[in-house]
Coordinates of C-alpha atoms and ligand atoms in Angstrom, one line a residue:
M1 CA 80.4 90.2 115.8
P2 CA 83.7 88.0 117.0
K3 CA 86.6 90.4 116.1
V4 CA 89.9 89.4 114.0
P5 CA 92.9 89.5 116.8
L6 CA 96.0 90.6 115.0
I7 CA 99.6 91.5 115.3
I8 CA 101.3 94.3 113.0
D9 CA 104.8 93.9 111.7
T10 CA 106.0 97.1 110.6
D11 CA 108.8 99.3 109.3
T12 CA 106.5 102.5 110.1
A13 CA 106.1 105.6 107.2
Q14 CA 104.1 106.6 105.2
D15 CA 101.1 103.7 104.2
D16 CA 102.7 101.6 107.5
C17 CA 101.0 104.4 109.5
I18 CA 97.7 104.3 107.6
A19 CA 97.7 100.2 108.1
I20 CA 98.0 100.8 111.8
L21 CA 95.2 103.1 112.1
A22 CA 93.0 100.4 110.2
G23 CA 93.9 98.0 112.2
L24 CA 93.2 100.5 115.6
L25 CA 89.9 102.1 114.3
D26 CA 88.0 99.0 112.2
P27 CA 85.5 97.3 114.6
S28 CA 85.9 93.9 113.0
A29 CA 89.8 94.1 114.3
E30 CA 91.4 94.0 118.0
L31 CA 94.9 94.9 117.4
R32 CA 97.1 93.2 119.8
A33 CA 100.5 94.9 119.2
I34 CA 102.6 95.9 116.8
T35 CA 106.2 94.7 116.0
M36 CA 108.7 97.2 114.6
V37 CA 111.4 95.8 112.0
A38 CA 114.3 97.6 110.3
G39 CA 113.1 98.9 106.9
N40 CA 111.6 102.6 105.1
V41 CA 113.2 105.0 107.6
G42 CA 115.9 105.1 110.6
F43 CA 114.2 103.0 113.1
E44 CA 113.6 105.8 116.1
Q45 CA 112.0 107.6 113.4
Q46 CA 109.6 104.5 112.3
V47 CA 109.4 104.3 116.1
A48 CA 108.2 107.6 116.6
N49 CA 105.8 107.6 113.7
A50 CA 103.7 104.1 115.5
H51 CA 103.6 106.6 118.6
L52 CA 102.5 109.4 116.6
T53 CA 99.8 107.1 114.8
L54 CA 98.7 106.1 117.6
N55 CA 98.4 109.4 119.5
V56 CA 96.6 110.8 116.4
A57 CA 94.1 108.1 116.9
G58 CA 93.6 109.0 120.6
R59 CA 95.3 106.0 121.6
L60 CA 98.2 106.5 122.2
G61 CA 99.7 103.6 125.0
S62 CA 96.6 101.3 124.5
V63 CA 98.5 99.1 122.2
P64 CA 102.2 97.9 123.0
I65 CA 105.1 98.8 120.6
H66 CA 107.9 96.1 120.4
R67 CA 111.2 97.1 119.3
G68 CA 112.7 94.3 117.2
C69 CA 115.0 93.9 114.5
T70 CA 117.4 96.9 113.1
Q71 CA 119.2 95.1 110.6
P72 CA 118.4 92.7 108.1
I73 CA 119.7 89.1 108.8
L74 CA 122.8 89.0 106.3
R75 CA 122.8 92.4 104.9
H76 CA 123.3 96.0 104.9
W77 CA 119.7 97.9 106.1
E78 CA 119.8 100.2 103.1
S79 CA 116.5 102.6 104.0
A80 CA 113.5 104.0 101.4
E81 CA 114.4 107.5 102.5
D82 CA 114.4 108.5 98.2
V83 CA 110.8 107.4 98.5
H84 CA 109.3 108.6 101.9
G85 CA 111.8 111.3 102.7
D86 CA 112.7 111.3 106.9
G87 CA 109.1 109.6 107.0
S88 CA 108.0 112.3 109.6
G89 CA 105.1 114.0 107.5
G90 CA 106.8 116.7 108.8
L91 CA 104.9 116.2 111.9
S92 CA 106.1 115.6 115.3
M93 CA 105.1 115.6 119.0
A94 CA 106.4 115.6 122.9
S95 CA 107.8 112.0 123.9
D96 CA 108.8 112.1 127.0
A97 CA 106.0 110.8 128.1
L98 CA 105.8 107.6 125.8
S99 CA 106.3 104.4 126.6
E100 CA 107.3 101.2 124.5
S101 CA 107.3 97.6 126.3
D102 CA 110.8 96.1 126.9
E103 CA 109.8 93.1 125.4
H104 CA 112.0 92.8 122.2
A105 CA 109.2 92.0 119.3
V106 CA 110.7 88.7 118.1
N107 CA 109.8 87.7 121.7
A108 CA 106.6 89.1 121.6
L109 CA 105.6 87.3 118.3
L110 CA 106.6 84.5 119.9
R111 CA 104.5 85.1 123.3
L112 CA 101.6 85.9 121.9
T113 CA 101.0 83.4 119.1
A114 CA 101.8 80.8 122.4
E115 CA 99.6 82.5 124.7
A116 CA 96.8 81.9 122.3
P117 CA 97.5 79.4 119.6
G118 CA 95.9 79.4 116.1
E119 CA 93.8 82.5 117.1
L120 CA 96.0 85.2 116.2
S121 CA 96.9 86.8 112.6
I122 CA 99.8 88.7 111.5
V123 CA 100.2 91.2 108.8
A124 CA 103.5 91.8 108.0
I125 CA 104.2 95.2 106.2
G126 CA 108.1 95.6 106.1
P127 CA 111.0 93.6 105.7
L128 CA 110.2 90.0 107.3
T129 CA 113.5 89.9 109.6
N130 CA 111.3 89.9 112.8
L131 CA 109.1 87.0 111.1
A132 CA 112.2 85.0 110.2
T133 CA 113.8 84.9 113.4
A134 CA 110.9 83.8 115.0
V135 CA 110.9 81.1 112.8
I136 CA 114.5 80.3 113.2
L137 CA 114.3 80.6 117.0
D138 CA 110.8 78.4 117.1
R139 CA 109.6 76.3 114.1
S140 CA 106.9 75.8 115.5
F141 CA 105.4 79.2 115.1
A142 CA 104.6 79.2 112.2
Q143 CA 101.6 76.5 112.8
R144 CA 100.6 78.9 116.0
V145 CA 99.8 81.7 113.0
K146 CA 96.4 81.7 112.1
T147 CA 96.6 83.7 108.6
L148 CA 100.0 85.3 107.8
V149 CA 99.6 88.6 105.2
I150 CA 102.8 89.4 103.6
M151 CA 102.9 92.7 101.5
G152 CA 105.9 91.2 99.3
G153 CA 107.0 91.1 95.8
S154 CA 105.6 91.5 93.1
N155 CA 103.7 88.6 90.8
N156 CA 106.6 88.2 87.9
A157 CA 105.9 91.9 87.3
R158 CA 108.3 95.1 88.3
G159 CA 109.7 96.4 91.3
N160 CA 110.2 99.0 93.1
I161 CA 113.6 99.7 94.1
T162 CA 115.0 97.6 91.1
A163 CA 113.7 96.6 87.4
S164 CA 113.0 93.2 89.4
A165 CA 112.3 93.7 93.1
E166 CA 110.2 95.3 95.7
F167 CA 111.3 96.5 98.8
N168 CA 110.3 94.7 101.3
F169 CA 111.9 91.4 100.0
Y170 CA 114.9 93.0 98.7
V171 CA 115.6 94.1 101.9
D172 CA 116.0 91.3 103.7
P173 CA 115.5 88.8 101.5
E174 CA 116.6 85.3 103.2
A175 CA 114.7 86.6 105.9
A176 CA 111.7 86.3 103.0
Q177 CA 113.0 83.0 101.9
I178 CA 112.4 81.7 105.2
V179 CA 109.2 82.7 106.0
L180 CA 108.0 81.7 102.8
Q181 CA 109.3 78.6 103.4
A182 CA 108.4 77.8 107.0
G183 CA 104.8 76.4 106.8
F184 CA 102.4 79.1 107.4
E185 CA 99.3 76.9 106.5
D186 CA 96.8 80.2 105.5
L187 CA 99.5 83.1 104.0
R188 CA 98.5 85.3 101.5
I189 CA 100.8 87.9 99.6
V190 CA 99.9 91.1 98.8
P191 CA 102.2 92.4 96.0
W192 CA 103.2 95.6 94.7
A193 CA 102.6 95.0 90.7
P194 CA 100.3 94.9 89.6
L195 CA 98.1 94.3 92.4
T196 CA 98.9 97.6 94.3
L197 CA 99.5 99.5 91.1
L198 CA 96.0 98.7 89.8
D199 CA 94.0 98.7 92.4
A200 CA 95.5 100.3 95.7
T201 CA 96.9 103.3 94.1
F202 CA 94.8 106.4 94.1
P203 CA 95.1 109.3 91.9
R204 CA 96.3 112.7 93.5
A205 CA 92.3 114.1 93.5
D206 CA 91.4 111.2 95.5
Y207 CA 94.2 111.6 97.8
D208 CA 93.3 115.1 98.2
R209 CA 89.9 114.6 98.7
L210 CA 90.5 112.1 101.5
G211 CA 92.9 114.6 103.2
A212 CA 90.1 117.1 102.9
L213 CA 87.9 114.8 104.9
G214 CA 88.0 117.9 108.1
T215 CA 89.0 115.1 110.8
P216 CA 92.5 114.9 112.8
L217 CA 93.4 111.6 111.0
A218 CA 92.4 113.3 107.3
G219 CA 95.1 115.7 107.7
F220 CA 97.7 113.4 109.4
Y221 CA 96.6 111.1 106.2
H222 CA 97.6 113.6 103.7
R223 CA 100.8 115.1 105.4
M224 CA 102.3 111.1 106.1
C225 CA 101.5 110.1 102.3
A226 CA 103.1 113.9 100.8
A227 CA 106.6 112.9 99.9
T228 CA 105.8 109.4 98.8
I229 CA 103.0 110.3 96.3
D230 CA 105.6 113.0 94.9
Y231 CA 108.0 110.4 94.6
D232 CA 105.6 107.9 93.2
E233 CA 104.4 110.4 90.5
S234 CA 107.7 111.5 89.6
V235 CA 108.5 107.9 88.5
G236 CA 105.6 107.3 86.7
I237 CA 102.9 105.9 89.2
D238 CA 99.7 107.9 89.2
G239 CA 98.8 108.4 92.6
S240 CA 99.5 107.0 96.6
T241 CA 100.3 103.8 97.0
H242 CA 98.4 101.7 99.8
P243 CA 99.6 98.2 99.8
D244 CA 100.2 98.1 103.5
S245 CA 96.4 99.4 104.0
L246 CA 95.5 96.5 101.6
S247 CA 96.9 94.1 103.8
V248 CA 95.3 95.0 106.9
A249 CA 92.2 95.5 105.0
V250 CA 92.3 91.8 103.0
L251 CA 92.7 90.3 106.3
L252 CA 90.0 91.7 108.1
H253 CA 87.5 92.1 104.9
P254 CA 88.3 89.0 102.2
E255 CA 85.4 89.9 100.7
L256 CA 87.5 93.1 99.3
V257 CA 89.1 90.1 97.0
T258 CA 88.0 89.4 93.4
E259 CA 91.0 87.5 92.5
Q260 CA 93.6 85.0 93.9
S261 CA 95.3 81.7 93.3
G262 CA 97.9 79.4 95.2
Y263 CA 101.4 80.0 93.6
R264 CA 104.2 78.8 94.9
V265 CA 106.8 82.0 95.4
D266 CA 110.3 82.0 95.7
V267 CA 112.7 84.5 96.6
E268 CA 116.1 85.0 95.0
T269 CA 118.6 85.4 97.4
S270 CA 121.8 84.6 95.6
S271 CA 122.0 86.9 92.6
E272 CA 123.1 90.3 92.9
L273 CA 121.1 91.6 89.9
T274 CA 117.5 89.7 91.2
R275 CA 118.1 90.2 94.6
G276 CA 114.9 89.5 96.4
M277 CA 112.7 89.0 93.4
S278 CA 109.7 87.0 94.2
V279 CA 109.0 83.8 91.3
M280 CA 105.5 83.0 91.5
A281 CA 105.1 79.7 90.2
W282 CA 101.7 79.3 88.8
E283 CA 99.7 75.2 88.8
K284 CA 101.2 74.9 84.7
F285 CA 104.4 74.4 87.0
E286 CA 102.6 71.6 89.2
Q287 CA 105.0 72.9 92.5
P288 CA 103.4 72.8 96.1
T289 CA 101.4 76.3 96.7
N290 CA 102.8 77.7 99.8
A291 CA 101.1 80.8 99.2
Q292 CA 97.8 82.6 97.9
V293 CA 98.6 85.6 95.7
I294 CA 96.2 88.4 95.8
E295 CA 95.7 89.1 92.3
A296 CA 92.9 91.7 92.1
V297 CA 90.4 93.7 94.2
D298 CA 87.8 95.7 94.3
G299 CA 89.8 99.2 94.5
A300 CA 86.5 101.3 94.9
A301 CA 85.4 99.6 97.9
F302 CA 89.2 99.4 99.1
Y303 CA 88.9 103.6 98.5
D304 CA 86.0 103.9 100.6
Y305 CA 87.1 101.6 103.2
L306 CA 89.7 103.5 104.0
R307 CA 87.6 106.8 103.7
G308 CA 85.7 105.4 106.2
I309 CA 88.6 105.1 108.4
L310 CA 89.9 108.7 107.7
A311 CA 87.0 110.4 108.3
T312 CA 86.7 108.7 111.9
E313 CA 86.7 111.5 114.4
T314 CA 89.3 111.3 117.1
V315 CA 91.1 113.4 119.3
P316 CA 94.8 113.3 119.9
N317 CA 96.1 112.6 123.3
L318 CA 98.7 114.9 122.7
P319 CA 99.3 118.3 120.3
V320 CA 101.1 117.5 117.1
A321 CA 103.0 120.0 116.0
G322 CA 102.3 120.3 112.0
L323 CA 98.7 118.5 111.6
S324 CA 96.8 121.9 111.4
D325 CA 99.4 123.2 109.1
Ligands
RIB401 O1 107.1 98.1 98.2 C1 106.1 98.7 99.2 C2 106.7 98.2 100.6 O2 107.8 99.6 100.8 C3 105.2 99.1 101.6 O3 105.3 98.4 102.6 C4 106.2 100.4 101.9 O4 105.7 100.8 103.4 C5 107.3 100.6 101.2 O5 108.2 101.2 101.4
CA402 CA1 106.2 99.1 104.7

């Protein structure tokens, strides 16, 4: 079976790490690069989490990690540390022998898509600063990407960082608007609400079951998602939220999607009140569509999918302090 070559653009904490595991371990995936963007937690912690994720999968050094934009285009960076804690999950490993690419993430996105035009897909699960910068540097970038899956926005529904905005679009709304208008031919959006809350949120009993699978990856999952499930439950969300890993899953297994529609999606950049809000115009408004918005997935099948990833036996390359606690 031909593999799906992809890049994951990420602000690595919590579910971003699980998304990378899916990109590494799903037999149908060929993960070509990890590109890092400012988002969830401090940049150095995000980079450390990316290494940690590769390590626990036994794949340290097998996929290049490219550092990208450390600030949004116009705004001051705002983190989600209130949601994810410091982002480490209490885990650490020796960092003296780790290697990273010298190439900036944006240059890597441009080069890799130029080397294989129309072949590479991108799953963007953080703020869209790297992708927007690539669009600005080279207007043909969008045409070279096979499929772009974006985790961002809400489908005319509630936000998570403000009442109206989802975190990834809120942090860099200008970048989100640039990317959405750039002409990506196959652009799919995994929104926060209602999709993630309905179909990609695992109640604590399911989260604990995944954490008890007995593999290093299961222990890693349970630790990396612990702060977030505590936070989510404190704000009335019933479980561990997985929009980023769902984004990788729907690229690799589109059959998970049970409902999607074409929308015209725009992001608010001028209002402070609704900064980063995604306005998704459906067919009634007769605007040219720029994205397929995923509206429902088979949640049980997605849970089984992640269970399969986390049940994979791996041997971490380096010891991980805190993993067996
Ligand atoms: O709003 C959800 C997004 O922000 C996800 O990408 C998650 O990683 C986060 O903090
Ligand atoms: Ca993310």
